[in-house]
């Protein structure tokens, strides 16, 4: 699986957009970008994933650069409950021998301030 | 809603004890995973199972074994617990594009 690089920590004011970057310069053509988050004392939670097009769901938006070497997770109106560790993961689509394994890096600690 | 449950939130065991960590999912998923999470090391995959009685080693299988006798249940076994296995253990099951995690078991080995 391709390696990802994320900032160690970020701050965001409540109600503002939180933009979390991720570099994945060695991503290969069949690898997706996934984002998970982990709120303190809970298991990780899926947020969103994408291949090359930008994606949006009820939680967040995912912007992937044209060369696919980096991406940004956007939480449009951050709340205090969004304070968590955010993980960017790249891996092949589920199926084949990967069985959907995820390799978690260190992630970004996002702190949302009042 | 998909539910992944783990048998205990907190567990304290002694060195040398045999430890069973149980995970149950209610969505008929074929793939299940066991991770451990340690400060500064993130989540690391111990074992996974892609079907009943089928298993594969993850990145750090040493000192662990697993059992998948029924589709909904995936057990992690520490044959002889050691202090370096003190950690948070997380179980997950997978739908096509998403892994669903349980709440975790914080195991302390004294």
Tab-separated table of C-alpha atoms in Angstrom:
chain	number	residue	atom	x	y	z
A	1	UNK	CA	0.000	0.000	0.000
A	2	UNK	CA	1.164	3.526	-0.743
A	3	UNK	CA	2.521	5.571	2.124
A	4	UNK	CA	0.732	8.715	3.210
A	5	UNK	CA	2.011	11.845	4.919
A	6	UNK	CA	-0.216	14.005	7.094
A	7	UNK	CA	0.472	16.913	9.438
A	8	UNK	CA	0.709	15.806	13.039
A	9	UNK	CA	-1.888	18.257	14.292
A	10	UNK	CA	-4.211	21.045	13.192
A	11	UNK	CA	-6.557	23.492	14.859
A	12	UNK	CA	-9.857	24.831	13.618
A	13	UNK	CA	-12.430	27.270	14.983
A	14	UNK	CA	-15.918	25.939	15.519
A	15	UNK	CA	-18.185	26.700	12.564
A	16	UNK	CA	-15.292	27.153	10.153
A	17	UNK	CA	-14.198	24.701	7.489
A	18	UNK	CA	-11.484	22.253	8.464
A	19	UNK	CA	-9.170	21.334	5.576
A	20	UNK	CA	-7.001	18.313	6.281
A	21	UNK	CA	-4.256	17.611	3.734
A	22	UNK	CA	-2.704	14.284	2.816
A	23	UNK	CA	0.223	13.516	0.526
A	24	UNK	CA	0.323	10.169	-1.245
A	25	UNK	CA	2.856	10.754	-4.002
A	26	UNK	CA	3.465	7.027	-4.622
A	27	UNK	CA	-0.183	6.145	-5.107
A	28	UNK	CA	-0.772	3.731	-7.959
A	29	UNK	CA	-3.562	3.712	-10.493
A	30	UNK	CA	-5.793	1.186	-8.762
A	31	UNK	CA	-5.505	2.643	-5.269
A	32	UNK	CA	-8.284	4.545	-3.602
A	33	UNK	CA	-7.930	7.289	-1.005
A	34	UNK	CA	-9.857	6.575	2.210
A	35	UNK	CA	-10.425	8.748	5.243
A	36	UNK	CA	-11.291	7.498	8.694
A	37	UNK	CA	-11.433	9.298	11.994
A	38	UNK	CA	-11.113	8.175	15.583
A	39	UNK	CA	-12.748	10.053	18.383
A	40	UNK	CA	-11.166	9.527	21.777
A	41	UNK	CA	-11.948	6.126	23.333
A	42	UNK	CA	-13.843	4.905	20.274
A	43	UNK	CA	-13.009	2.720	17.291
A	44	UNK	CA	-12.202	4.381	13.954
A	45	UNK	CA	-15.126	5.546	11.834
A	46	UNK	CA	-15.288	5.616	8.049
A	47	UNK	CA	-15.750	9.089	6.544
A	48	UNK	CA	-15.339	8.992	2.790
A	49	UNK	CA	-13.294	7.529	-0.044
A	50	UNK	CA	-12.502	8.312	-3.675
A	51	UNK	CA	-10.432	7.286	-6.676
A	52	UNK	CA	-9.930	10.355	-8.853
A	53	UNK	CA	-13.097	12.423	-8.779
A	54	UNK	CA	-14.031	14.691	-5.927
A	55	UNK	CA	-16.545	13.138	-3.569
A	56	UNK	CA	-19.055	14.520	-1.101
A	57	UNK	CA	-21.289	12.901	1.477
A	58	UNK	CA	-23.175	14.024	4.556
A	59	UNK	CA	-20.001	14.114	6.635
A	60	UNK	CA	-17.345	15.625	4.406
A	61	UNK	CA	-15.920	16.390	0.983
A	62	UNK	CA	-12.833	14.828	-0.539
A	63	UNK	CA	-10.784	16.745	-3.064
A	64	UNK	CA	-8.173	14.731	-4.981
A	65	UNK	CA	-5.625	16.539	-7.148
A	66	UNK	CA	-5.527	15.752	-10.826
A	67	UNK	CA	-2.225	13.897	-10.518
A	68	UNK	CA	-3.681	12.044	-7.485
A	69	UNK	CA	-0.559	12.682	-5.451
A	70	UNK	CA	-2.409	14.525	-2.733
A	71	UNK	CA	-5.882	15.051	-1.368
A	72	UNK	CA	-7.767	17.217	1.103
A	73	UNK	CA	-10.568	16.224	3.421
A	74	UNK	CA	-12.944	19.098	4.073
A	75	UNK	CA	-15.306	19.303	7.031
A	76	UNK	CA	-17.418	22.258	5.916
A	77	UNK	CA	-18.641	23.461	9.321
A	78	UNK	CA	-16.524	21.934	12.049
A	79	UNK	CA	-18.083	21.315	15.449
A	80	UNK	CA	-16.515	20.426	18.769
A	81	UNK	CA	-17.572	16.812	18.166
A	82	UNK	CA	-15.289	16.704	15.129
A	83	UNK	CA	-12.246	16.809	17.408
A	84	UNK	CA	-10.533	13.513	16.567
A	85	UNK	CA	-7.559	11.858	14.883
A	86	UNK	CA	-8.071	11.773	11.113
A	87	UNK	CA	-6.422	9.046	9.082
A	88	UNK	CA	-5.721	9.172	5.364
A	89	UNK	CA	-5.211	5.704	3.862
A	90	UNK	CA	-4.571	4.538	0.320
A	91	UNK	CA	-5.189	0.994	-0.780
A	92	UNK	CA	-6.483	-1.030	-3.707
A	93	UNK	CA	-10.198	-1.499	-4.094
A	94	UNK	CA	-11.595	-4.316	-1.996
A	95	UNK	CA	-11.385	-7.738	-3.521
A	96	UNK	CA	-8.579	-9.920	-4.742
A	97	UNK	CA	-5.944	-10.712	-2.188
A	98	UNK	CA	-6.165	-7.424	-0.312
A	99	UNK	CA	-9.428	-8.326	1.451
A	100	UNK	CA	-9.806	-4.674	2.245
A	101	UNK	CA	-6.866	-4.436	4.626
A	102	UNK	CA	-6.201	-0.948	5.927
A	103	UNK	CA	-2.788	0.350	6.891
A	104	UNK	CA	-3.146	3.222	9.321
A	105	UNK	CA	-0.452	5.867	9.689
A	106	UNK	CA	-0.177	8.349	12.532
A	107	UNK	CA	-2.985	10.581	11.327
A	108	UNK	CA	-3.712	14.237	12.056
A	109	UNK	CA	-5.015	15.307	15.435
A	110	UNK	CA	-7.710	17.873	14.671
A	111	UNK	CA	-8.740	20.080	17.561
A	112	UNK	CA	-11.838	22.208	17.074
A	113	UNK	CA	-11.922	25.237	19.376
A	114	UNK	CA	-15.024	27.120	20.552
B	1	UNK	CA	-26.958	0.039	11.648
B	2	UNK	CA	-23.979	-2.285	11.496
B	3	UNK	CA	-22.907	-3.371	14.912
B	4	UNK	CA	-19.515	-4.723	15.894
B	5	UNK	CA	-19.283	-5.666	19.528
B	6	UNK	CA	-16.322	-6.720	21.599
B	7	UNK	CA	-16.650	-8.829	24.712
B	8	UNK	CA	-14.985	-6.435	27.138
B	9	UNK	CA	-14.049	-2.743	27.211
B	10	UNK	CA	-11.381	-3.291	29.861
B	11	UNK	CA	-9.480	-6.435	30.791
B	12	UNK	CA	-6.649	-7.074	33.243
B	13	UNK	CA	-4.676	-10.308	33.004
B	14	UNK	CA	-1.487	-11.716	34.446
B	15	UNK	CA	1.643	-12.672	32.545
B	16	UNK	CA	1.380	-16.205	31.191
B	17	UNK	CA	-2.407	-16.341	31.187
B	18	UNK	CA	-4.316	-17.403	28.094
B	19	UNK	CA	-6.520	-14.554	26.941
B	20	UNK	CA	-9.516	-14.625	24.612
B	21	UNK	CA	-10.830	-11.466	22.997
B	22	UNK	CA	-14.167	-11.939	21.284
B	23	UNK	CA	-15.659	-9.931	18.443
B	24	UNK	CA	-19.133	-10.324	16.977
B	25	UNK	CA	-20.666	-8.578	13.964
B	26	UNK	CA	-24.295	-8.692	12.936
B	27	UNK	CA	-24.106	-7.892	9.221
B	28	UNK	CA	-23.039	-11.191	7.693
B	29	UNK	CA	-19.684	-9.734	6.595
B	30	UNK	CA	-17.121	-12.183	5.304
B	31	UNK	CA	-14.007	-10.192	6.198
B	32	UNK	CA	-13.032	-9.479	9.778
B	33	UNK	CA	-9.883	-7.936	11.261
B	34	UNK	CA	-7.998	-7.598	14.517
B	35	UNK	CA	-5.790	-4.540	15.132
B	36	UNK	CA	-3.864	-3.282	18.092
B	37	UNK	CA	-3.326	0.391	18.771
B	38	UNK	CA	-0.422	1.811	20.719
B	39	UNK	CA	0.662	5.427	21.291
B	40	UNK	CA	3.049	6.575	18.605
B	41	UNK	CA	2.560	3.422	16.528
B	42	UNK	CA	-1.004	3.873	15.297
B	43	UNK	CA	-3.164	0.895	14.389
B	44	UNK	CA	-1.370	-2.268	13.332
B	45	UNK	CA	-3.031	-5.284	11.764
B	46	UNK	CA	-2.569	-8.523	13.703
B	47	UNK	CA	-4.714	-11.033	11.788
B	48	UNK	CA	-7.630	-11.027	9.441
B	49	UNK	CA	-10.134	-13.579	8.234
B	50	UNK	CA	-11.815	-13.634	4.852
B	51	UNK	CA	-14.254	-16.438	5.576
B	52	UNK	CA	-15.164	-19.010	8.166
B	53	UNK	CA	-12.094	-21.014	9.197
B	54	UNK	CA	-9.932	-18.904	6.863
B	55	UNK	CA	-7.309	-16.568	8.276
B	56	UNK	CA	-4.216	-14.692	7.258
B	57	UNK	CA	-1.437	-13.057	9.209
B	58	UNK	CA	-1.297	-9.325	9.302
B	59	UNK	CA	1.747	-7.213	10.061
B	60	UNK	CA	2.345	-8.278	13.676
B	61	UNK	CA	0.970	-11.812	14.244
B	62	UNK	CA	3.672	-12.998	16.646
B	63	UNK	CA	2.272	-14.032	20.009
B	64	UNK	CA	-1.306	-14.168	18.725
B	65	UNK	CA	-3.630	-16.656	17.105
B	66	UNK	CA	-7.212	-16.362	15.883
B	67	UNK	CA	-10.306	-18.478	15.496
B	68	UNK	CA	-13.249	-18.058	13.104
B	69	UNK	CA	-15.651	-20.939	13.622
B	70	UNK	CA	-18.764	-18.939	12.742
B	71	UNK	CA	-19.137	-16.118	10.286
B	72	UNK	CA	-20.257	-13.586	12.859
B	73	UNK	CA	-17.537	-14.270	15.428
B	74	UNK	CA	-13.784	-13.664	15.225
B	75	UNK	CA	-11.682	-14.401	18.280
B	76	UNK	CA	-8.173	-13.206	19.076
B	77	UNK	CA	-6.151	-15.469	21.360
B	78	UNK	CA	-3.072	-14.624	23.361
B	79	UNK	CA	-1.653	-18.057	24.190
B	80	UNK	CA	0.591	-16.773	26.963
B	81	UNK	CA	0.059	-13.103	27.678
B	82	UNK	CA	3.090	-10.901	28.106
B	83	UNK	CA	3.441	-7.329	29.330
B	84	UNK	CA	4.304	-6.087	25.830
B	85	UNK	CA	0.818	-7.148	24.741
B	86	UNK	CA	-0.712	-4.461	26.920
B	87	UNK	CA	-2.606	-2.434	24.332
B	88	UNK	CA	-5.926	-1.354	22.887
B	89	UNK	CA	-7.356	-4.110	20.669
B	90	UNK	CA	-9.789	-3.192	17.923
B	91	UNK	CA	-11.917	-5.545	15.875
B	92	UNK	CA	-13.456	-4.623	12.525
B	93	UNK	CA	-15.649	-6.173	9.876
B	94	UNK	CA	-15.831	-5.073	6.283
B	95	UNK	CA	-18.584	-4.302	3.873
B	96	UNK	CA	-17.420	-3.622	0.320
B	97	UNK	CA	-15.754	-0.245	0.829
B	98	UNK	CA	-16.011	0.394	4.514
B	99	UNK	CA	-14.658	-1.157	7.674
B	100	UNK	CA	-16.816	-0.999	10.774
B	101	UNK	CA	-14.928	-0.992	14.036
B	102	UNK	CA	-15.910	-2.140	17.471
B	103	UNK	CA	-15.398	0.039	20.562
B	104	UNK	CA	-12.111	-1.635	21.474
B	105	UNK	CA	-10.812	-3.669	24.405
B	106	UNK	CA	-8.132	-2.116	26.564
B	107	UNK	CA	-6.028	-5.026	27.778
B	108	UNK	CA	-3.522	-4.651	30.588
B	109	UNK	CA	-1.110	-7.510	31.255
B	110	UNK	CA	0.534	-7.331	34.663
